[in-house]
Tab-separated table of C-alpha atoms and ligand atoms in Angstrom:
chain	number	residue	atom	x	y	z
A	1	MET	CA	233.390	-26.518	33.267
A	2	PRO	CA	235.806	-27.026	36.211
A	3	PRO	CA	234.567	-29.312	39.004
A	4	SER	CA	232.822	-27.543	41.846
A	5	ALA	CA	232.112	-28.660	45.400
A	6	GLN	CA	228.546	-29.451	46.414
A	7	LEU	CA	227.050	-27.447	49.255
A	8	LEU	CA	226.406	-28.825	52.740
A	9	ASP	CA	223.215	-26.832	53.241
A	10	GLY	CA	223.025	-26.168	56.974
A	11	LYS	CA	219.948	-23.994	56.648
A	12	ALA	CA	217.922	-26.795	55.054
A	13	ILE	CA	219.136	-29.508	57.432
A	14	ALA	CA	218.538	-27.259	60.458
A	15	GLN	CA	214.910	-26.893	59.347
A	16	GLN	CA	214.616	-30.683	59.236
A	17	VAL	CA	216.121	-30.979	62.736
A	18	LEU	CA	213.737	-28.329	64.072
A	19	ALA	CA	210.736	-30.059	62.493
A	20	GLY	CA	211.697	-33.117	64.569
A	21	THR	CA	212.151	-30.919	67.652
A	22	ALA	CA	208.625	-29.530	67.178
A	23	ARG	CA	207.304	-33.114	67.307
A	24	LYS	CA	209.278	-33.700	70.529
A	25	VAL	CA	207.741	-30.529	71.990
A	26	GLU	CA	204.194	-31.734	71.156
A	27	HIS	CA	204.949	-35.035	72.883
A	28	LEU	CA	206.375	-33.258	75.953
A	29	VAL	CA	203.315	-30.996	76.183
A	30	ARG	CA	201.059	-34.075	76.101
A	31	GLY	CA	203.136	-35.746	78.815
A	32	ALA	CA	203.921	-32.849	81.157
A	33	GLY	CA	201.239	-30.292	80.393
A	34	ARG	CA	203.809	-27.665	79.422
A	35	PRO	CA	206.411	-27.071	76.718
A	36	PRO	CA	210.179	-26.966	77.376
A	37	CYS	CA	211.617	-23.641	78.533
A	38	LEU	CA	214.987	-22.276	77.397
A	39	ALA	CA	216.492	-19.461	79.467
A	40	THR	CA	219.006	-17.257	77.650
A	41	VAL	CA	221.412	-15.241	79.794
A	42	LEU	CA	223.217	-12.283	78.274
A	43	VAL	CA	225.751	-10.167	80.140
A	44	GLY	CA	226.319	-6.754	78.574
A	45	ALA	CA	225.051	-5.580	75.208
A	46	ASP	CA	227.578	-6.751	72.618
A	47	PRO	CA	225.596	-6.343	69.354
A	48	ALA	CA	226.535	-9.783	67.957
A	49	SER	CA	225.623	-11.488	71.252
A	50	VAL	CA	222.305	-9.596	71.402
A	51	THR	CA	221.512	-10.868	67.891
A	52	TYR	CA	222.564	-14.466	68.662
A	53	THR	CA	220.467	-14.691	71.839
A	54	ARG	CA	217.457	-13.208	70.033
A	55	MET	CA	217.858	-15.747	67.210
A	56	LYS	CA	218.061	-18.598	69.736
A	57	ARG	CA	214.889	-17.480	71.554
A	58	ASN	CA	213.065	-17.018	68.239
A	59	ARG	CA	214.003	-20.530	67.110
A	60	ALA	CA	212.910	-21.961	70.467
A	61	GLU	CA	209.534	-20.245	70.172
A	62	SER	CA	209.179	-21.315	66.521
A	63	VAL	CA	208.990	-24.958	67.659
A	64	GLY	CA	206.526	-24.230	70.472
A	65	MET	CA	208.958	-23.779	73.359
A	66	ILE	CA	208.889	-21.025	75.954
A	67	SER	CA	211.917	-18.769	76.114
A	68	ARG	CA	212.981	-16.643	79.022
A	69	LYS	CA	215.239	-13.644	78.484
A	70	ILE	CA	217.660	-12.672	81.269
A	71	GLU	CA	219.937	-9.692	80.758
A	72	LEU	CA	222.609	-8.487	83.154
A	73	ALA	CA	224.474	-5.197	82.937
A	74	HIS	CA	227.976	-5.157	81.456
A	75	SER	CA	229.137	-3.972	84.893
A	76	GLY	CA	227.724	-7.149	86.529
A	77	THR	CA	230.154	-9.244	88.586
A	78	THR	CA	230.885	-12.955	88.589
A	79	SER	CA	228.838	-13.334	91.789
A	80	ASP	CA	225.832	-11.519	90.225
A	81	LEU	CA	225.983	-13.947	87.334
A	82	LEU	CA	226.449	-17.004	89.565
A	83	ARG	CA	223.425	-15.948	91.641
A	84	THR	CA	221.281	-15.583	88.517
A	85	LEU	CA	222.400	-18.955	87.171
A	86	ASP	CA	221.756	-20.618	90.526
A	87	GLU	CA	218.159	-19.314	90.514
A	88	LEU	CA	217.648	-20.750	87.019
A	89	VAL	CA	219.145	-24.098	88.037
A	90	ARG	CA	216.686	-24.297	90.951
A	91	ASP	CA	213.703	-23.180	88.879
A	92	GLU	CA	211.706	-26.309	87.992
A	93	ALA	CA	210.069	-24.487	85.054
A	94	VAL	CA	213.430	-24.005	83.277
A	95	ASP	CA	214.756	-26.951	81.238
A	96	GLY	CA	217.826	-25.469	79.571
A	97	ILE	CA	220.193	-22.587	80.251
A	98	LEU	CA	222.209	-20.826	77.587
A	99	LEU	CA	224.884	-18.414	78.815
A	100	GLN	CA	225.813	-16.383	75.740
A	101	HIS	CA	229.583	-16.224	75.440
A	102	PRO	CA	232.080	-14.679	75.446
A	103	VAL	CA	231.105	-12.908	78.669
A	104	PRO	CA	232.691	-9.492	79.336
A	105	PRO	CA	236.292	-9.469	80.567
A	106	GLY	CA	236.514	-9.625	84.334
A	107	ILE	CA	233.818	-12.298	84.646
A	108	ASP	CA	234.976	-15.827	85.377
A	109	GLU	CA	233.437	-17.613	82.388
A	110	ARG	CA	234.478	-21.095	83.477
A	111	ALA	CA	232.929	-20.621	86.943
A	112	ALA	CA	229.733	-19.392	85.272
A	113	PHE	CA	229.607	-22.371	82.891
A	114	GLU	CA	230.087	-24.787	85.782
A	115	ALA	CA	227.261	-23.090	87.723
A	116	ILE	CA	224.848	-24.267	85.008
A	117	GLY	CA	225.399	-27.879	86.046
A	118	PRO	CA	225.041	-30.918	83.798
A	119	GLU	CA	221.224	-31.263	83.866
A	120	LYS	CA	220.394	-27.954	82.180
A	121	ASP	CA	223.617	-27.579	80.158
A	122	VAL	CA	221.885	-27.737	76.762
A	123	ASP	CA	224.716	-25.683	75.194
A	124	GLY	CA	227.236	-28.350	76.235
A	125	VAL	CA	229.727	-26.045	77.969
A	126	THR	CA	230.341	-27.702	81.345
A	127	LEU	CA	233.282	-29.943	82.150
A	128	HIS	CA	230.794	-32.724	82.895
A	129	SER	CA	229.187	-32.461	79.444
A	130	PHE	CA	232.599	-32.385	77.763
A	131	GLY	CA	233.783	-35.436	79.685
A	132	ALA	CA	230.595	-37.414	79.088
A	133	MET	CA	230.589	-36.476	75.390
A	134	ALA	CA	234.275	-37.373	75.020
A	135	MET	CA	233.721	-40.742	76.727
A	136	GLY	CA	230.648	-41.486	74.604
A	137	LEU	CA	228.406	-41.422	77.689
A	138	GLY	CA	225.671	-39.243	76.236
A	139	GLY	CA	226.478	-35.784	77.634
A	140	PHE	CA	225.007	-32.743	75.918
A	141	GLN	CA	227.181	-31.896	72.938
A	142	SER	CA	228.825	-28.542	72.507
A	143	CYS	CA	226.349	-27.149	69.976
A	144	THR	CA	228.623	-26.109	67.105
A	145	PRO	CA	230.539	-29.417	66.868
A	146	GLY	CA	227.313	-31.310	67.566
A	147	GLY	CA	225.625	-29.418	64.743
A	148	ILE	CA	228.527	-30.169	62.398
A	149	MET	CA	228.234	-33.899	63.156
A	150	ARG	CA	224.499	-33.788	62.383
A	151	LEU	CA	225.203	-31.973	59.106
A	152	LEU	CA	227.836	-34.525	58.039
A	153	ALA	CA	225.456	-37.358	58.962
A	154	ALA	CA	222.594	-35.799	56.985
A	155	TYR	CA	224.748	-35.850	53.823
A	156	GLU	CA	226.106	-39.312	54.656
A	157	ILE	CA	229.692	-38.069	54.531
A	158	PRO	CA	231.830	-41.114	55.375
A	159	LEU	CA	233.994	-40.574	58.450
A	160	ALA	CA	235.419	-43.915	59.632
A	161	GLY	CA	239.089	-44.191	58.728
A	162	ARG	CA	239.208	-40.685	57.235
A	163	HIS	CA	241.845	-38.177	58.255
A	164	ALA	CA	240.137	-35.154	59.828
A	165	VAL	CA	242.129	-31.986	60.475
A	166	VAL	CA	240.546	-29.608	62.978
A	167	VAL	CA	242.072	-26.128	62.872
A	168	GLY	CA	241.396	-24.523	66.284
A	169	ARG	CA	241.358	-25.987	69.791
A	170	SER	CA	238.914	-23.839	71.755
A	171	PRO	CA	236.969	-25.555	74.553
A	172	ILE	CA	233.604	-24.986	72.849
A	173	LEU	CA	234.595	-25.784	69.289
A	174	GLY	CA	237.929	-27.293	68.251
A	175	LYS	CA	238.444	-29.668	71.202
A	176	PRO	CA	234.929	-31.165	71.347
A	177	MET	CA	234.919	-31.342	67.535
A	178	ALA	CA	238.053	-33.467	67.626
A	179	MET	CA	236.501	-35.766	70.268
A	180	LEU	CA	233.296	-36.280	68.271
A	181	LEU	CA	235.271	-37.054	65.094
A	182	LEU	CA	237.469	-39.474	67.039
A	183	ALA	CA	234.324	-41.205	68.327
A	184	ALA	CA	233.203	-41.447	64.688
A	185	HIS	CA	236.479	-43.315	63.962
A	186	CYS	CA	238.321	-40.541	62.151
A	187	THR	CA	242.052	-40.192	62.543
A	188	VAL	CA	242.217	-36.700	63.991
A	189	THR	CA	244.855	-33.986	63.826
A	190	ILE	CA	244.300	-30.804	65.839
A	191	CYS	CA	246.069	-27.644	64.635
A	192	HIS	CA	246.369	-24.336	66.504
A	193	SER	CA	248.291	-21.084	66.539
A	194	ARG	CA	251.621	-22.811	67.311
A	195	THR	CA	251.248	-25.448	64.599
A	196	ARG	CA	254.110	-25.450	62.142
A	197	ASP	CA	253.295	-25.700	58.431
A	198	LEU	CA	249.515	-25.530	58.655
A	199	ALA	CA	249.268	-25.851	54.868
A	200	ARG	CA	250.906	-29.301	54.954
A	201	HIS	CA	248.529	-30.596	57.644
A	202	VAL	CA	245.444	-29.215	55.901
A	203	GLY	CA	246.689	-30.625	52.588
A	204	ASP	CA	246.738	-34.107	54.117
A	205	ALA	CA	243.096	-33.958	55.276
A	206	ASP	CA	240.093	-35.822	53.898
A	207	LEU	CA	237.957	-33.559	56.104
A	208	VAL	CA	238.956	-30.040	57.150
A	209	ILE	CA	237.142	-28.299	60.000
A	210	ALA	CA	238.017	-24.596	60.109
A	211	ALA	CA	237.383	-23.216	63.615
A	212	VAL	CA	239.797	-20.347	63.981
A	213	GLY	CA	238.221	-16.908	63.669
A	214	ARG	CA	240.633	-15.634	60.969
A	215	ALA	CA	239.015	-14.636	57.699
A	216	ARG	CA	240.014	-16.888	54.765
A	217	LEU	CA	243.000	-18.379	56.628
A	218	ILE	CA	242.477	-21.777	54.951
A	219	ARG	CA	243.451	-21.332	51.330
A	220	GLY	CA	241.927	-23.128	48.392
A	221	GLU	CA	245.245	-24.408	47.070
A	222	TRP	CA	245.904	-26.216	50.390
A	223	ILE	CA	242.847	-28.440	49.989
A	224	LYS	CA	243.405	-32.039	48.847
A	225	PRO	CA	241.246	-32.692	45.768
A	226	GLY	CA	237.997	-34.322	46.899
A	227	ALA	CA	238.281	-33.263	50.548
A	228	VAL	CA	235.270	-32.084	52.559
A	229	VAL	CA	235.541	-28.549	53.985
A	230	VAL	CA	233.426	-27.472	56.965
A	231	ASP	CA	233.824	-23.814	57.849
A	232	ALA	CA	232.686	-22.874	61.363
A	233	GLY	CA	234.330	-19.468	61.188
A	234	PHE	CA	232.243	-16.338	61.152
A	235	ASN	CA	234.205	-13.147	60.670
A	236	GLU	CA	233.441	-9.534	59.860
A	237	GLY	CA	231.669	-9.173	56.529
A	238	ASN	CA	230.024	-12.627	56.822
A	239	VAL	CA	233.289	-14.288	55.809
A	240	GLY	CA	234.385	-17.728	56.965
A	241	ASP	CA	237.795	-19.092	57.949
A	242	ALA	CA	238.229	-20.825	54.576
A	243	ASP	CA	238.567	-19.124	51.213
A	244	PHE	CA	235.221	-20.366	49.874
A	245	GLU	CA	235.799	-19.447	46.211
A	246	GLY	CA	239.325	-20.906	46.288
A	247	CYS	CA	238.120	-24.173	47.857
A	248	LEU	CA	235.218	-24.709	45.435
A	249	PRO	CA	237.227	-26.247	42.540
A	250	ARG	CA	239.068	-28.724	44.815
A	251	ALA	CA	236.647	-29.744	47.586
A	252	SER	CA	233.932	-32.361	47.069
A	253	TRP	CA	231.614	-30.804	49.688
A	254	ILE	CA	231.745	-27.453	51.440
A	255	THR	CA	229.635	-25.433	53.887
A	256	PRO	CA	228.603	-21.940	52.799
A	257	VAL	CA	229.095	-18.974	55.171
A	258	PRO	CA	226.491	-17.980	56.188
A	259	GLY	CA	223.977	-20.821	55.892
A	260	GLY	CA	226.265	-23.711	56.840
A	261	VAL	CA	227.368	-24.295	60.413
A	262	GLY	CA	225.515	-21.366	62.069
A	263	PRO	CA	221.934	-22.662	61.638
A	264	MET	CA	223.031	-26.156	62.724
A	265	THR	CA	224.468	-24.738	65.967
A	266	ILE	CA	221.153	-23.147	66.902
A	267	ALA	CA	219.093	-26.185	65.856
A	268	THR	CA	221.296	-28.402	68.043
A	269	LEU	CA	220.783	-26.094	71.038
A	270	ILE	CA	217.010	-26.116	70.606
A	271	ASP	CA	216.842	-29.874	70.028
A	272	GLN	CA	219.005	-30.533	73.101
A	273	THR	CA	216.622	-28.356	75.154
A	274	ALA	CA	213.768	-30.701	74.241
A	275	ASP	CA	215.966	-33.706	75.071
A	276	GLY	CA	216.882	-32.056	78.383
A	277	MET	CA	213.243	-31.732	79.386
A	278	GLY	CA	212.682	-35.345	78.350
A	279	ARG	CA	215.507	-36.470	80.659
A	280	ARG	CA	214.399	-34.299	83.586
A	281	THR	CA	210.755	-35.353	83.404
A	282	GLY	CA	211.356	-38.965	82.395
A	283	ILE	CA	209.240	-38.558	79.267
A	284	CYS	CA	210.632	-40.877	76.605
A	285	LEU	CA	211.372	-39.221	73.242
A	286	ASP	CA	212.631	-42.392	71.552
A	287	GLY	CA	211.761	-42.484	67.871
A	288	ILE	CA	210.745	-38.804	67.736
A	289	GLY	CA	212.918	-36.352	65.759
A	290	ALA	CA	216.707	-36.558	66.013
A	291	GLN	CA	217.976	-38.948	68.671
A	292	PRO	CA	220.543	-37.852	71.252
B	301	NAP	P1	238.777	-19.005	69.779
B	301	NAP	O1	238.360	-19.381	71.144
B	301	NAP	O2	239.390	-17.655	69.548
B	301	NAP	O3	239.803	-20.120	69.258
B	301	NAP	C1	240.472	-19.968	68.050
B	301	NAP	C2	241.417	-21.116	67.845
B	301	NAP	O4	242.097	-20.913	66.610
B	301	NAP	C3	242.482	-21.244	68.930
B	301	NAP	O5	242.622	-22.596	69.296
B	301	NAP	C4	243.735	-20.723	68.267
B	301	NAP	O6	244.936	-21.356	68.683
B	301	NAP	C5	243.493	-21.081	66.814
B	301	NAP	N1	244.244	-20.193	65.912
B	301	NAP	C6	244.328	-18.853	65.962
B	301	NAP	N2	245.098	-18.398	64.950
B	301	NAP	C7	245.528	-19.487	64.275
B	301	NAP	C8	246.365	-19.673	63.155
B	301	NAP	N3	246.927	-18.639	62.523
B	301	NAP	N4	246.601	-20.921	62.728
B	301	NAP	C9	246.033	-21.983	63.363
B	301	NAP	N5	245.215	-21.868	64.433
B	301	NAP	C10	244.976	-20.625	64.891
B	301	NAP	O7	237.570	-19.097	68.757
B	301	NAP	P2	236.265	-20.062	68.750
B	301	NAP	O8	235.307	-19.591	69.773
B	301	NAP	O9	236.680	-21.484	68.711
B	301	NAP	O10	235.650	-19.648	67.338
B	301	NAP	C11	236.349	-19.890	66.129
B	301	NAP	C12	235.519	-19.343	64.968
B	301	NAP	O11	234.256	-20.016	64.947
B	301	NAP	C13	235.168	-17.850	65.086
B	301	NAP	O12	235.122	-17.307	63.771
B	301	NAP	C14	233.765	-17.850	65.669
B	301	NAP	O13	233.026	-16.689	65.310
B	301	NAP	C15	233.202	-19.070	65.002
B	301	NAP	N6	232.083	-19.681	65.729
B	301	NAP	C16	230.985	-19.965	65.009
B	301	NAP	C17	229.895	-20.559	65.609
B	301	NAP	C18	228.705	-20.853	64.799
B	301	NAP	O14	227.672	-21.193	65.331
B	301	NAP	N7	228.810	-20.769	63.475
B	301	NAP	C19	229.924	-20.860	66.989
B	301	NAP	C20	231.093	-20.599	67.701
B	301	NAP	C21	232.174	-20.000	67.059
B	301	NAP	P3	245.512	-21.259	70.192
B	301	NAP	O15	244.676	-22.185	71.010
B	301	NAP	O16	246.903	-21.696	70.048
B	301	NAP	O17	245.348	-19.821	70.603
């Protein structure tokens, strides 16, 4: 039988993370008399975004948190959104704010992210969180890269000295991913739409992170034998950015799509919400669940 990559099972590891988060929530309830509260803000009614925000609230509630659902009309303006976010920032009962993105065209997404402020930025989207994370100063991690790091750690994938190739450089995925891998002592290459000879770069990688949004862009024959493939892509038809079947005979480990990166993203958001309440209230969560 030809060799076949082993699966990095994000669904299973996310359940483990959330079990730890549930213990943090119990501790916070004992200390503060209330559970953490995650507010989800959705602008418009994009079907995928509606599903994602519902999944995030459901996961929050599954570990004993409170969730608050805020929906604004597609026709809402940047100032409507900034006003809503400002109210949530001031609300002492809210510990974390998730602004589901992308927001509709015409809304200033960066201004909206910045309105969340560092304290309640449990999705890790503000400039402050990015800077603190990049400098190793403990900012909230952007949830998808943060979730990928937790998944790699759970399977004890060695990182120090390895060559990681991140394909994609978006502010919420590719860029923070590269920073977290650099902090883990990888040698990091970042590829993007202007990169020449993507196949050659990917072929040189010990670890490939696909974060593009193009179905099956990363081909199996590009993968160096024994490399680890993490596919953050999620495209129409539940297809990732890597050709899963083509990668299987060459990779040593690979994430399935779905069931790989997606559940880890949500688990990281929920866990960071518990950590956020711990920081705001001064309740120590050391030794409980996953550590920030
Ligand atoms: P994005 O903002 O559209 O960024 C895509 C990146 O890919 C850009 O940096 C772009 O380069 C690069 N790119 C585009 N075409 C390329 C090509 N042919 N070769 C090399 N690079 C190319 O997307 P994103 O928000 O980062 O999301 C990427 C994927 O991850 C999507 O499938 C999305 O659905 C998925 N995602 C999954 C989760 C999850 O929880 N599983 C969370 C977030 C996103 P330029 O910068 O040069 O334009």
